[in-house]
XYZ file of C-alpha atoms in Angstrom:
621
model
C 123.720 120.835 95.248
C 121.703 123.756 95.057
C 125.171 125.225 97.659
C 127.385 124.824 94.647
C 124.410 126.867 92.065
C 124.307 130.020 93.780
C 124.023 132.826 92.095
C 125.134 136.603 92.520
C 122.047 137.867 93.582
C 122.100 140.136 96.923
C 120.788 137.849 99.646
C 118.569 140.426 101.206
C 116.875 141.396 97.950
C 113.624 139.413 97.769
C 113.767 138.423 93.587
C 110.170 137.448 93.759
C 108.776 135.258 91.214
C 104.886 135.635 89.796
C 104.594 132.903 87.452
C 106.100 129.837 87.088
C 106.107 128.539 83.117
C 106.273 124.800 82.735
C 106.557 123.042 79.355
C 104.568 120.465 78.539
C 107.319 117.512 77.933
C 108.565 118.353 81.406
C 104.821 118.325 82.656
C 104.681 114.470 80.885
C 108.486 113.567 82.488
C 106.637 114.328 86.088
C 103.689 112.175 85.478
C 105.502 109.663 84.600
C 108.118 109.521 86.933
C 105.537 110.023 90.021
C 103.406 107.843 88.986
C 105.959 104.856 88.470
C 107.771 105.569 91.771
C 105.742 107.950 93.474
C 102.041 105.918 93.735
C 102.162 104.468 96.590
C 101.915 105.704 100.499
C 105.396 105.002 101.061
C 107.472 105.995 98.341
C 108.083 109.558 97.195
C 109.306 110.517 93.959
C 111.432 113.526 93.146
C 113.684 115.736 90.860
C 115.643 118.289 89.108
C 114.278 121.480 87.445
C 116.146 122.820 84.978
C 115.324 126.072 83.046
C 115.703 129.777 82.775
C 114.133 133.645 84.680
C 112.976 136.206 82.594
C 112.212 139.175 84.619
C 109.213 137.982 87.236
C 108.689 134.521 85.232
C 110.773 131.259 85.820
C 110.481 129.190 82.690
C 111.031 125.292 83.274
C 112.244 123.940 80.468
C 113.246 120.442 81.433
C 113.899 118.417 84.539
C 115.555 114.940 85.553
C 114.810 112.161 87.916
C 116.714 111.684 91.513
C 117.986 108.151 91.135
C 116.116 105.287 93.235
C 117.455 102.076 95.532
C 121.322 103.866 95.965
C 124.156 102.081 97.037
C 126.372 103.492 99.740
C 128.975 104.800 97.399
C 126.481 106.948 95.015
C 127.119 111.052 95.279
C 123.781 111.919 94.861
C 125.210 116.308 94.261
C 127.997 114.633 91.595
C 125.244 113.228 89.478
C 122.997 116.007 89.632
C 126.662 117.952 88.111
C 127.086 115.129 85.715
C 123.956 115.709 84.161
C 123.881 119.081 83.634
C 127.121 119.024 81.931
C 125.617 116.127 79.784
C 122.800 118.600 79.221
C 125.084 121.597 78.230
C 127.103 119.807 75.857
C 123.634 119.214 73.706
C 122.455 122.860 74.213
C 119.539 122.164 76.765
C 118.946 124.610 79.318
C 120.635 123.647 82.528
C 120.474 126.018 85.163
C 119.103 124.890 88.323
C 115.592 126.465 89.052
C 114.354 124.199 91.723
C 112.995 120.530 92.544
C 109.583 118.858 92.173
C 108.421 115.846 94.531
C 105.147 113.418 94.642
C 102.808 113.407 97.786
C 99.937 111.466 98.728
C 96.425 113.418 98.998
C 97.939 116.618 99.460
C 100.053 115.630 102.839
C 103.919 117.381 102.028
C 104.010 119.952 104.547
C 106.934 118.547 107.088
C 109.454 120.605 108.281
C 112.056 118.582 105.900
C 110.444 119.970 102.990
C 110.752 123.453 104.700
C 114.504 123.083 105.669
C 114.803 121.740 101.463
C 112.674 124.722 100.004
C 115.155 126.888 102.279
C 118.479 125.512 101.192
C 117.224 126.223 97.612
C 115.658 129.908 97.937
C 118.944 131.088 99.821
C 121.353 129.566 97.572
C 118.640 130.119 93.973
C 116.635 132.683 95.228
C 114.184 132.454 92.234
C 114.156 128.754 92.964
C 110.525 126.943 93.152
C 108.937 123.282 94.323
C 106.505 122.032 92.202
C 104.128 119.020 93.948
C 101.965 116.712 91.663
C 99.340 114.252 93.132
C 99.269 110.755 91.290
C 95.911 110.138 93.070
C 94.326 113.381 92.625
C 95.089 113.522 88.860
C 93.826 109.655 88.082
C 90.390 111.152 89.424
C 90.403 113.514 86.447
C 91.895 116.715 87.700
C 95.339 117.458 86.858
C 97.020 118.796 90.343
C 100.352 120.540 90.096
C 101.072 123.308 92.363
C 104.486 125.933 92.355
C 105.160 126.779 95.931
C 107.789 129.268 97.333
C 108.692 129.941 100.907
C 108.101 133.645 102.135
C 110.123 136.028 103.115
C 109.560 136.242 106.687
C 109.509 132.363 107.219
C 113.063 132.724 105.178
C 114.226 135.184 107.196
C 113.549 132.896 110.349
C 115.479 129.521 108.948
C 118.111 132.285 108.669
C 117.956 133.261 112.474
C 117.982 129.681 113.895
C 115.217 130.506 116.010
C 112.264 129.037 116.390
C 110.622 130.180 119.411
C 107.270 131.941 120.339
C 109.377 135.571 120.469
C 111.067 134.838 117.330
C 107.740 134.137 115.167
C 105.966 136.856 116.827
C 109.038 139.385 115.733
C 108.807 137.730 111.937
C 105.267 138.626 112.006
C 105.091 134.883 111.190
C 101.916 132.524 111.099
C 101.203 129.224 109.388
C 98.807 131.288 106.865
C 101.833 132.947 105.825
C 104.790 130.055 105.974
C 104.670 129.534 102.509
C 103.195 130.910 99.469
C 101.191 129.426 95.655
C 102.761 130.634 92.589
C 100.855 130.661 89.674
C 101.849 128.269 87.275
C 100.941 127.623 83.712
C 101.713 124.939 81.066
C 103.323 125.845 77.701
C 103.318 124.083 74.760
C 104.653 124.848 71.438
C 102.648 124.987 68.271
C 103.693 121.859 67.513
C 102.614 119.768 71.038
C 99.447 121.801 70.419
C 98.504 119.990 66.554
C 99.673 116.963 68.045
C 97.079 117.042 71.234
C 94.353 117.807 69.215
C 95.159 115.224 66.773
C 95.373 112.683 69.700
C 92.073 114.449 71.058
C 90.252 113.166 68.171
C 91.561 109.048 68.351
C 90.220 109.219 72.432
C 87.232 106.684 72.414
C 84.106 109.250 73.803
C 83.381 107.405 76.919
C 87.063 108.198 77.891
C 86.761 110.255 81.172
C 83.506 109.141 81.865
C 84.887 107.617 84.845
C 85.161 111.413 86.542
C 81.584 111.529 87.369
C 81.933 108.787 89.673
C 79.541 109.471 92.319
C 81.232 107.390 95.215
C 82.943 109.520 97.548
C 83.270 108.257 100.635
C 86.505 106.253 100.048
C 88.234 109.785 99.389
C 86.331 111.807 101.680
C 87.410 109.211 104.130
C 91.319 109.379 103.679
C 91.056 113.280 104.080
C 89.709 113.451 106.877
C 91.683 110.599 108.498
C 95.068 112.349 107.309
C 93.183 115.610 108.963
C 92.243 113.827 112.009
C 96.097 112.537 112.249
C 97.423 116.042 112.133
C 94.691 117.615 114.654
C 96.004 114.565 117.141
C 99.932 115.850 116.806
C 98.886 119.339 117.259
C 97.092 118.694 120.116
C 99.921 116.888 121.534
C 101.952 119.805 120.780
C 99.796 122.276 122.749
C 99.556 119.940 125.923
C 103.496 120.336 125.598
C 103.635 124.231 125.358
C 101.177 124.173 128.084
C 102.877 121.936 130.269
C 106.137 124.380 129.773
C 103.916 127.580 130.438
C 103.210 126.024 133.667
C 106.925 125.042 134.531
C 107.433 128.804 134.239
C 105.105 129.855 136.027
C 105.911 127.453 138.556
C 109.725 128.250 138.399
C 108.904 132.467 139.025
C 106.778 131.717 141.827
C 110.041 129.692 143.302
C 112.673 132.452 142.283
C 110.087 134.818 144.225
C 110.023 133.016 147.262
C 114.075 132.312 147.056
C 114.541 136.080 146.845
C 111.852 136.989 150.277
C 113.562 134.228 152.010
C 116.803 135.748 151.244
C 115.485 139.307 152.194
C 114.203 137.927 155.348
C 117.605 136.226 156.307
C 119.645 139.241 155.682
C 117.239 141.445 157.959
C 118.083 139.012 160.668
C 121.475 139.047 160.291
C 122.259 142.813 160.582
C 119.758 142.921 163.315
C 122.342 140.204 165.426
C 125.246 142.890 163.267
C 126.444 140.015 161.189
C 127.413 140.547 157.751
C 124.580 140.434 155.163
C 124.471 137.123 152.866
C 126.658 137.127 149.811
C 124.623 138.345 146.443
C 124.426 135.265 144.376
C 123.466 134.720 140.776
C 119.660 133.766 140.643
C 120.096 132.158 137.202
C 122.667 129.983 138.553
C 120.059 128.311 141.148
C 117.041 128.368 138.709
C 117.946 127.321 135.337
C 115.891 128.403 132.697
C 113.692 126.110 131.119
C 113.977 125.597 127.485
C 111.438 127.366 125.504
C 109.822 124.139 122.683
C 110.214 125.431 119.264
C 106.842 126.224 117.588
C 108.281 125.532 113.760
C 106.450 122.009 114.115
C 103.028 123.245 115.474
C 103.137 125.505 112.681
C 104.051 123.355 110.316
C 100.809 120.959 111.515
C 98.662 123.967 111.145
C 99.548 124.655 108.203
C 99.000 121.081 106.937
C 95.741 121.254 108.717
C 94.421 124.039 106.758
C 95.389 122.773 103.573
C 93.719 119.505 104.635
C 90.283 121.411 104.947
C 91.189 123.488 102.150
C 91.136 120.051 100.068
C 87.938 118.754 101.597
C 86.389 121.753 100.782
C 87.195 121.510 96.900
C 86.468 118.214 96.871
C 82.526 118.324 98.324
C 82.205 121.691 95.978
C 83.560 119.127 93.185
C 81.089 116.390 94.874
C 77.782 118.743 95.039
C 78.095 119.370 91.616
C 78.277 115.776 90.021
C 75.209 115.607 92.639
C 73.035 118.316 91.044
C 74.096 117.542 87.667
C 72.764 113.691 88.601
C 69.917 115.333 89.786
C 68.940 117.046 86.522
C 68.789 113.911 84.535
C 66.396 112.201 87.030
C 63.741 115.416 86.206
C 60.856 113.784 84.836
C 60.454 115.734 81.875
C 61.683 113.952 78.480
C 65.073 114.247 76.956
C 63.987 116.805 74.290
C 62.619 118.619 76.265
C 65.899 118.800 78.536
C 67.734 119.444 75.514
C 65.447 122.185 73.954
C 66.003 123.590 77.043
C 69.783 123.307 77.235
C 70.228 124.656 73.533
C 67.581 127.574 74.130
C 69.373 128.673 77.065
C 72.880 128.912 75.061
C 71.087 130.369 71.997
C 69.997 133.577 74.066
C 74.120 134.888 74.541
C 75.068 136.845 71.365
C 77.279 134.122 69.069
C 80.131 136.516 69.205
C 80.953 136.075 72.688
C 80.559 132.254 72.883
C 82.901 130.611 75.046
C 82.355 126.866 74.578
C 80.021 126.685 77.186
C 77.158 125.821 74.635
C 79.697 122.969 73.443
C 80.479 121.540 77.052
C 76.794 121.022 77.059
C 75.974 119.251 74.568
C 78.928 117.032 74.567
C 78.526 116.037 77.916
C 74.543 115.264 76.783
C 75.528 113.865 73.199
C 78.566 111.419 74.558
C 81.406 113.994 72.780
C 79.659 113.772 69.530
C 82.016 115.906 67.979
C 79.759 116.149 64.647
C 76.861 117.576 66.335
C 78.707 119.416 68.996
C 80.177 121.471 65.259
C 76.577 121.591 63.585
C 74.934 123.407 66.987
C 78.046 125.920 67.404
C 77.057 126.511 63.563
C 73.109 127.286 64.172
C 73.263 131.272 63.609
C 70.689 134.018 64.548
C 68.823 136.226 63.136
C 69.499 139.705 65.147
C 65.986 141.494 63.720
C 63.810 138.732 64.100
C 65.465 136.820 67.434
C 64.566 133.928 65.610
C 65.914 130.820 66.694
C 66.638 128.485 64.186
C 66.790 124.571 65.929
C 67.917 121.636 63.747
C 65.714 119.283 64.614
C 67.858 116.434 63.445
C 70.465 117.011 65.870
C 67.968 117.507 68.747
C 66.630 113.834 67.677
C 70.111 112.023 67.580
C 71.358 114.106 71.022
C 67.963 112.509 72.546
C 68.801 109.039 71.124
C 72.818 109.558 72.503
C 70.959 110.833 75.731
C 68.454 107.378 75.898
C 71.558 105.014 74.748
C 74.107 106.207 77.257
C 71.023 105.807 80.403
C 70.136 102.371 78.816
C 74.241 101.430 79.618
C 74.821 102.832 82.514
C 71.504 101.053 84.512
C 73.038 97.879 82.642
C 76.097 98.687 83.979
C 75.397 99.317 87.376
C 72.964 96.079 86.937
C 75.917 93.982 85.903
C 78.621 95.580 89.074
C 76.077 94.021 91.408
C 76.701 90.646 89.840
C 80.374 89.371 92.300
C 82.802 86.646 91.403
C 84.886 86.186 94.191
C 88.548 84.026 94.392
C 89.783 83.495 97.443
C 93.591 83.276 97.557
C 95.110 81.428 100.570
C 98.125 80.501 101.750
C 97.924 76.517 102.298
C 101.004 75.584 104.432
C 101.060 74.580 108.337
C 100.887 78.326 109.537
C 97.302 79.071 108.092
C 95.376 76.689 109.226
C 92.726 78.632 111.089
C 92.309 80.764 108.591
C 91.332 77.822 106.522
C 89.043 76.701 108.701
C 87.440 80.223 109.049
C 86.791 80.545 105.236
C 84.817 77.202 105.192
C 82.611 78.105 108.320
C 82.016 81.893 107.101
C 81.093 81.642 103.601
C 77.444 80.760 104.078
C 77.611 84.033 106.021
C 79.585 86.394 103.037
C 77.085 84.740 100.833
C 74.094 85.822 103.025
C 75.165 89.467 103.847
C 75.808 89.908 100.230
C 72.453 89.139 98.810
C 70.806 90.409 101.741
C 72.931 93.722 99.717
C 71.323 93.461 96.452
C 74.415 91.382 95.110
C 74.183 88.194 93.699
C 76.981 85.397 93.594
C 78.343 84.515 90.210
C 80.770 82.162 90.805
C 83.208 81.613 94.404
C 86.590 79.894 93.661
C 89.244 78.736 95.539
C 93.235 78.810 94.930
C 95.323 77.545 97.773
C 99.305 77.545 97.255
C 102.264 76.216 99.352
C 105.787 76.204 98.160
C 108.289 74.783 95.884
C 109.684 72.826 98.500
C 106.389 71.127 98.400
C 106.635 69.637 95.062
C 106.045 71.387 91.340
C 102.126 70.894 91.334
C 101.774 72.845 94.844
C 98.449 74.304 94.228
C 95.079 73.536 94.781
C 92.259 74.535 93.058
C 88.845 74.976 92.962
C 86.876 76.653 89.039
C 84.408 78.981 89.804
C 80.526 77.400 91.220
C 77.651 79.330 92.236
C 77.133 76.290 94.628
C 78.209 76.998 98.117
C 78.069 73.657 99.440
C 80.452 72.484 97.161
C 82.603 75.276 97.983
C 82.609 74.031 101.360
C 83.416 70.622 100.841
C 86.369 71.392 98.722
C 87.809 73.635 100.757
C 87.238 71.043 103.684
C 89.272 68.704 101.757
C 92.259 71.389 102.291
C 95.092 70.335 104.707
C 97.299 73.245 105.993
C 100.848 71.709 106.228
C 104.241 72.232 103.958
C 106.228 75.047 103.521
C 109.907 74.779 104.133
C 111.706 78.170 104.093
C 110.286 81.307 105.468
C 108.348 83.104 101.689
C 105.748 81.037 99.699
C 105.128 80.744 95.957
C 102.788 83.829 96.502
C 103.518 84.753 92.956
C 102.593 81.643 91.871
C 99.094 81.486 93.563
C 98.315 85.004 91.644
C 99.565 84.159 88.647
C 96.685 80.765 88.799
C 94.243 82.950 90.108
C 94.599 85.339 87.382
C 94.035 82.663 84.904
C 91.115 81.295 85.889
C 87.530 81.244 83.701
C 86.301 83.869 85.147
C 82.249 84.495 84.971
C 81.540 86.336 82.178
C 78.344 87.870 83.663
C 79.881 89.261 86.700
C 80.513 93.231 86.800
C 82.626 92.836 90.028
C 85.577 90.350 89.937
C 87.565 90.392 92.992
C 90.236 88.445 94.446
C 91.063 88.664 98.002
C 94.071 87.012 99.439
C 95.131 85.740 102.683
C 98.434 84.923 103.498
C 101.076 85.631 106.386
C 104.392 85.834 104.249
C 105.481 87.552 101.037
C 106.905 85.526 97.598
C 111.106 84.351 97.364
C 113.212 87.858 96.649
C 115.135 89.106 99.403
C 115.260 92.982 99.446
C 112.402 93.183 97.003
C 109.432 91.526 98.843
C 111.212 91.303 102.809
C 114.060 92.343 104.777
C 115.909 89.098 104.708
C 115.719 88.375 108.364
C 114.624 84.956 107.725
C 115.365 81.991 105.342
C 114.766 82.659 101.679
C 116.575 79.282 99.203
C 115.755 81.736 96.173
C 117.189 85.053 97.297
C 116.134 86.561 94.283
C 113.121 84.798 93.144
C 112.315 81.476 91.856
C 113.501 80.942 88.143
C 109.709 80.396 87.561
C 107.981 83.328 89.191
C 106.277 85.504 86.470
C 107.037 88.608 85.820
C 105.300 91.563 88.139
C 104.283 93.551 85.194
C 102.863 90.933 83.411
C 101.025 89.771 86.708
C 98.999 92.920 87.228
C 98.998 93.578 82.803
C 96.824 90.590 82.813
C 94.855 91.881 86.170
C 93.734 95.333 84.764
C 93.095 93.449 81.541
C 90.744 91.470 82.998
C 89.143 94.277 85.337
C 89.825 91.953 88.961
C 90.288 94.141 91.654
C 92.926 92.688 94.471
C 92.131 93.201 98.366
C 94.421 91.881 100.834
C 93.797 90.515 103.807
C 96.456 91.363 106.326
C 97.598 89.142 108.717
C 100.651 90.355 110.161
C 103.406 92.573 108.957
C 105.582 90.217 107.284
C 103.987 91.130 103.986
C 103.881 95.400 104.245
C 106.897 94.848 101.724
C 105.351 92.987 99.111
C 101.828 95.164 99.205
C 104.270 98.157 98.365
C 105.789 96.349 95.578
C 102.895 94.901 94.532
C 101.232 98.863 93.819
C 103.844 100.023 91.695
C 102.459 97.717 89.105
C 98.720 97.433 90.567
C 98.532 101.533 89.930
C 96.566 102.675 92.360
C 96.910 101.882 96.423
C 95.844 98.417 97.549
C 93.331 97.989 99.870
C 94.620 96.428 103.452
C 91.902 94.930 105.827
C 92.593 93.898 109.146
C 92.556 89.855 109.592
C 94.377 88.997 111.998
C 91.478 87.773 114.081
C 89.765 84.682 112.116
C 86.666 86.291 112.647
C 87.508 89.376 111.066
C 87.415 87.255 107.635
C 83.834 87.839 107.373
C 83.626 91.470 107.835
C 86.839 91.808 105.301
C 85.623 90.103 102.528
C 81.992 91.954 103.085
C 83.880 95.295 103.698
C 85.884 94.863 100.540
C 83.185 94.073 98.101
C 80.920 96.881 99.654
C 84.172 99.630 99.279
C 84.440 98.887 95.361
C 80.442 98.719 95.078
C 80.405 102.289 95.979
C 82.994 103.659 94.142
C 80.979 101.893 91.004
């Protein structure tokens, strides 16, 4: 595609580009696309950008989709052309200005997107790649970087050559592979009345979610994507040392070849016989090919922008700390606010920058109304006298006391669990069965000995069709655990008749049930070896499915998970073998965030799951 776009431009003239433009409707098309096919670990989203250069600045000015689940006829470069002609004939900008595509925690360095970003710069040379982060951004900070290859690592796709000599002549390291662009967001006057009209009808605890002290799920997939790539680079080296010592090894041969061959000629014109014919030395010692170092830099380069994200992120961390810290002072809320307004009061009003306002909202809950009667407290420049409603110091103190009062009730109330297990009934799980009737004294234990307390345990089993219409068994929520045990004792594992199970089925009744109303944490963790009826969708087909796609009386996906976040239930997922990898991915388009897989595969690895997964969400509370 971008083969057919390419423009006049002299292909040794670098056309750099400063500042990369982006409007805010194609800003909102990204988001959304990414986030409904981009979410999840597996899938990657990406697109079109579509636009226009003015001098140093490439304005993008709209953008389109790649199409998903293609059939083996679909030209992927005619519908990219079939769209921009759509676009011309309605007078939208449609020159090609690059691509965008999703990633996962910052992890898009590979040397496919390299060999992309390439194809693009020497065909558009003002061409960019913009990467957004679905998981990054759902934590509160919007994270869309422009990136550009440089010239030297351009110049080195154009040699072919990836050696150790040919990076060393490019003056070429990973630091220097590829390059930021600066990019802003541009909205007309219009978007910009309409955002702050929208500001104004966001409830003002929206966001308060950011300050989520919990780190250590994050933290934790950083540096396990960092400890992945540090593995393959070190795998790497042994490789490029293993060939430095072939070499070395292979001279030292060549050089005892040549003496012998020395040595043997001597001897011959000393009995005056003719010398040994000269032979090609290359032709008995074959060179050894050098490993190409474009991967090893690639990895570097990933590796760097790993720690260059874990960075950020504990700067980002240590701050919610100290800011935590500052309301546990033991002084009283006045006085923290006299305090906070005094030190505001003493820069000159002309030069205010909204930092006085950041202050007090975040204090007064983004009480607009008082945030507006502080900006409009003036001075008096002869006297220095500072003139302090006290009204609005009173009702930010009684915001201040209100919001503490709800979060310790809060927190109070996440410590209060109502747990469904979710099991697959039929012949294949009976163990598993077993296990969750002998271990659940246990869960119960190590929670409380945790400062949790039970609120209710229920149990769904489910089987298939196959197995009759009413194929579920179930057990309402009870804080008693004995009767917990005797219910689930009265569970037979047998049934199931093709290869999937009414998985869909079992979620939908979990869903539904009373759930306690006291309980802050509502989870649902489900074990189960194979996925729900829906060839292609939730397995590969390898095995018997008599609904191929889906039961007439599955329920809807969206509706499934709709009802989930409505309801607050977090989902963990026990997983047993790989049979349901499929239906986990499906299952997170919907779920919006990544689902949490533990290992049980062992029966007694059911214990530390179900303890592992209510102790994960506790800390992210």
């Amino acid at each position: 595609m971008a083969n057919r776009n390419r423009r006049a431009n002299a292909p040794d003239v670098d056309n750099t580009i400063d500042l990369v433009q982006v409007d805010g409707l194609v800003v909102a098309k990204i988001i959304k696309h990414c986030h409904e096919e981009g979410s999840s670990a597996v899938d990657v989203a990406q697109g079109v950008l579509l636009g226009l250069v003015a001098d140093t600045r490439l304005e993008v000015t709209n953008c389109f989709p790649f199409p998903k689940n293609l059939d083996e006829n679909f030209d992927e470069e005619d519908y990219q052309m079939e769209m921009m002609r759509h676009l011309r004939k309605v007078n939208v900008d449609h020159l090609h200005v690059g691509w965008y595509q999703s990633t996962q925690q910052g992890a898009f360095l590979s040397t496919q997107f390299l060999e992309s970003q390439f194809t693009y710069q020497t065909s558009i040379e003002e061409s960019v790649v913009l990467i957004y982060d679905p998981l990054k951004t759902k934590r509160g900070f919007l994270h869309l970087k422009a990136y550009r290859l440089t010239p030297q690592a351009v110049a080195l796709y154009k040699d072919n050559d990836f050696g150790a000599d040919a990076i060393k002549t490019h003056h070429l390291s990973f630091e220097s592979l590829y390059q930021e662009i600066r990019l802003v967001i541009h909205n007309s006057h219009l978007v910009n009345a309409l955002l702050c009209e929208l500001s104004e009808m966001v409830p003002s605890y929206e966001g308060s979610q950011y300050l989520d002290l919990g780190t250590a799920s994050v933290l934790e997939k950083h540096l396990r994507s960092l400890t992945d790539n540090v593995d393959e680079l070190l795998q790497d080296t042994n490789k490029f040392n293993i060939y430095q010592r072939q070499v070395v090894k292979q001279q030292q041969e060549k050089q005892k070849y040549v003496q012998k061959r020395n040595l043997e000629n001597t001897a011959r014109q000393a009995r005056g016989e003719a010398p040994l014919p000269d032979e090609d030395i290359t032709k008995v010692f074959k060179p050894i090919p050098v490993p190409p170092r474009l991967e090893p830099m690639v990895l570097s380069a990933q590796i760097a922008a790993h720690c260059q994200q874990v960075s950020l992120f504990c700067s980002q961390a240590l701050g919610k700390l100290f800011l935590s810290e500052a309301l546990q002072q033991p002084q009283s809320s006045q006085q923290t606010v006299l305090k906070a307004m005094e030190a505001g009061m003493e820069r000159k009003p002309e030069k205010k920058s909204g930092v006085e306002s950041s202050i007090l909202s975040a204090i007064a809950d983004g009480d607009e109304e008082l945030v507006r009667a502080y900006s409009g407290i003036s001075l008096d420049p002869a006297a220095r006298a500072r003139q302090l409603d006290e009204r609005i110091v009173n009702s930010v103190c009684s915001k201040a006391h209100m919001n503490i009062d709800r979060i310790a009730r809060l927190t109070s109330q996440a410590h209060q669990i109502g747990i469904c297990f979710l099991l697959d009934t039929t012949g294949s799980m009976h163990s598993y069965i077993n296990g969750v009737k002998e271990q659940i004294v246990e869960i119960v234990t190590r929670l409380e000995a945790s400062g949790c307390g039970i609120e209710g345990l229920s149990f769904v089993g489910y089987k298939d069709w196959s197995d009759g219409v009413n194929h579920f068994e179930i057990l309402p929520f009870t804080k008693s655990v004995s009767e917990f045990k005797s219910f689930v004792a009265t569970i037979c594992a047998k049934g199931g008749g093709d290869f999937p199970e009414d998985v869909l089925g079992g979620l939908s009744r979990a869903i539904s049930l009373n759930w306690p109303q006291n309980s802050g944490t509502k989870i649902i963790f489900h074990l189960g070896d194979a996925p729900p009826h829906g060839k292609t969708i939730f397995h590969d087909g390898r095995h018997r499915d008599d609904y191929e796609n889906g039961h007439p009386r599955d329920p809807p996906l969206e509706e499934l998970f709709r009802d989930m976040r409505l309801k607050k239930l977090m989902y963990y997922f026990g997983r047993i073998n790989g049979e349901c990898d499929r239906m986990i991915a499906a299952f997170e388009k919907y779920y919006g965030e990544k689902i949490e897989t533990l290992d049980s595969a062992e029966v007694g690895n059911i214990l530390r799951s179900v303890t592992e997964s209510v102790m994960r969400w506790l800390a992210s509370v």
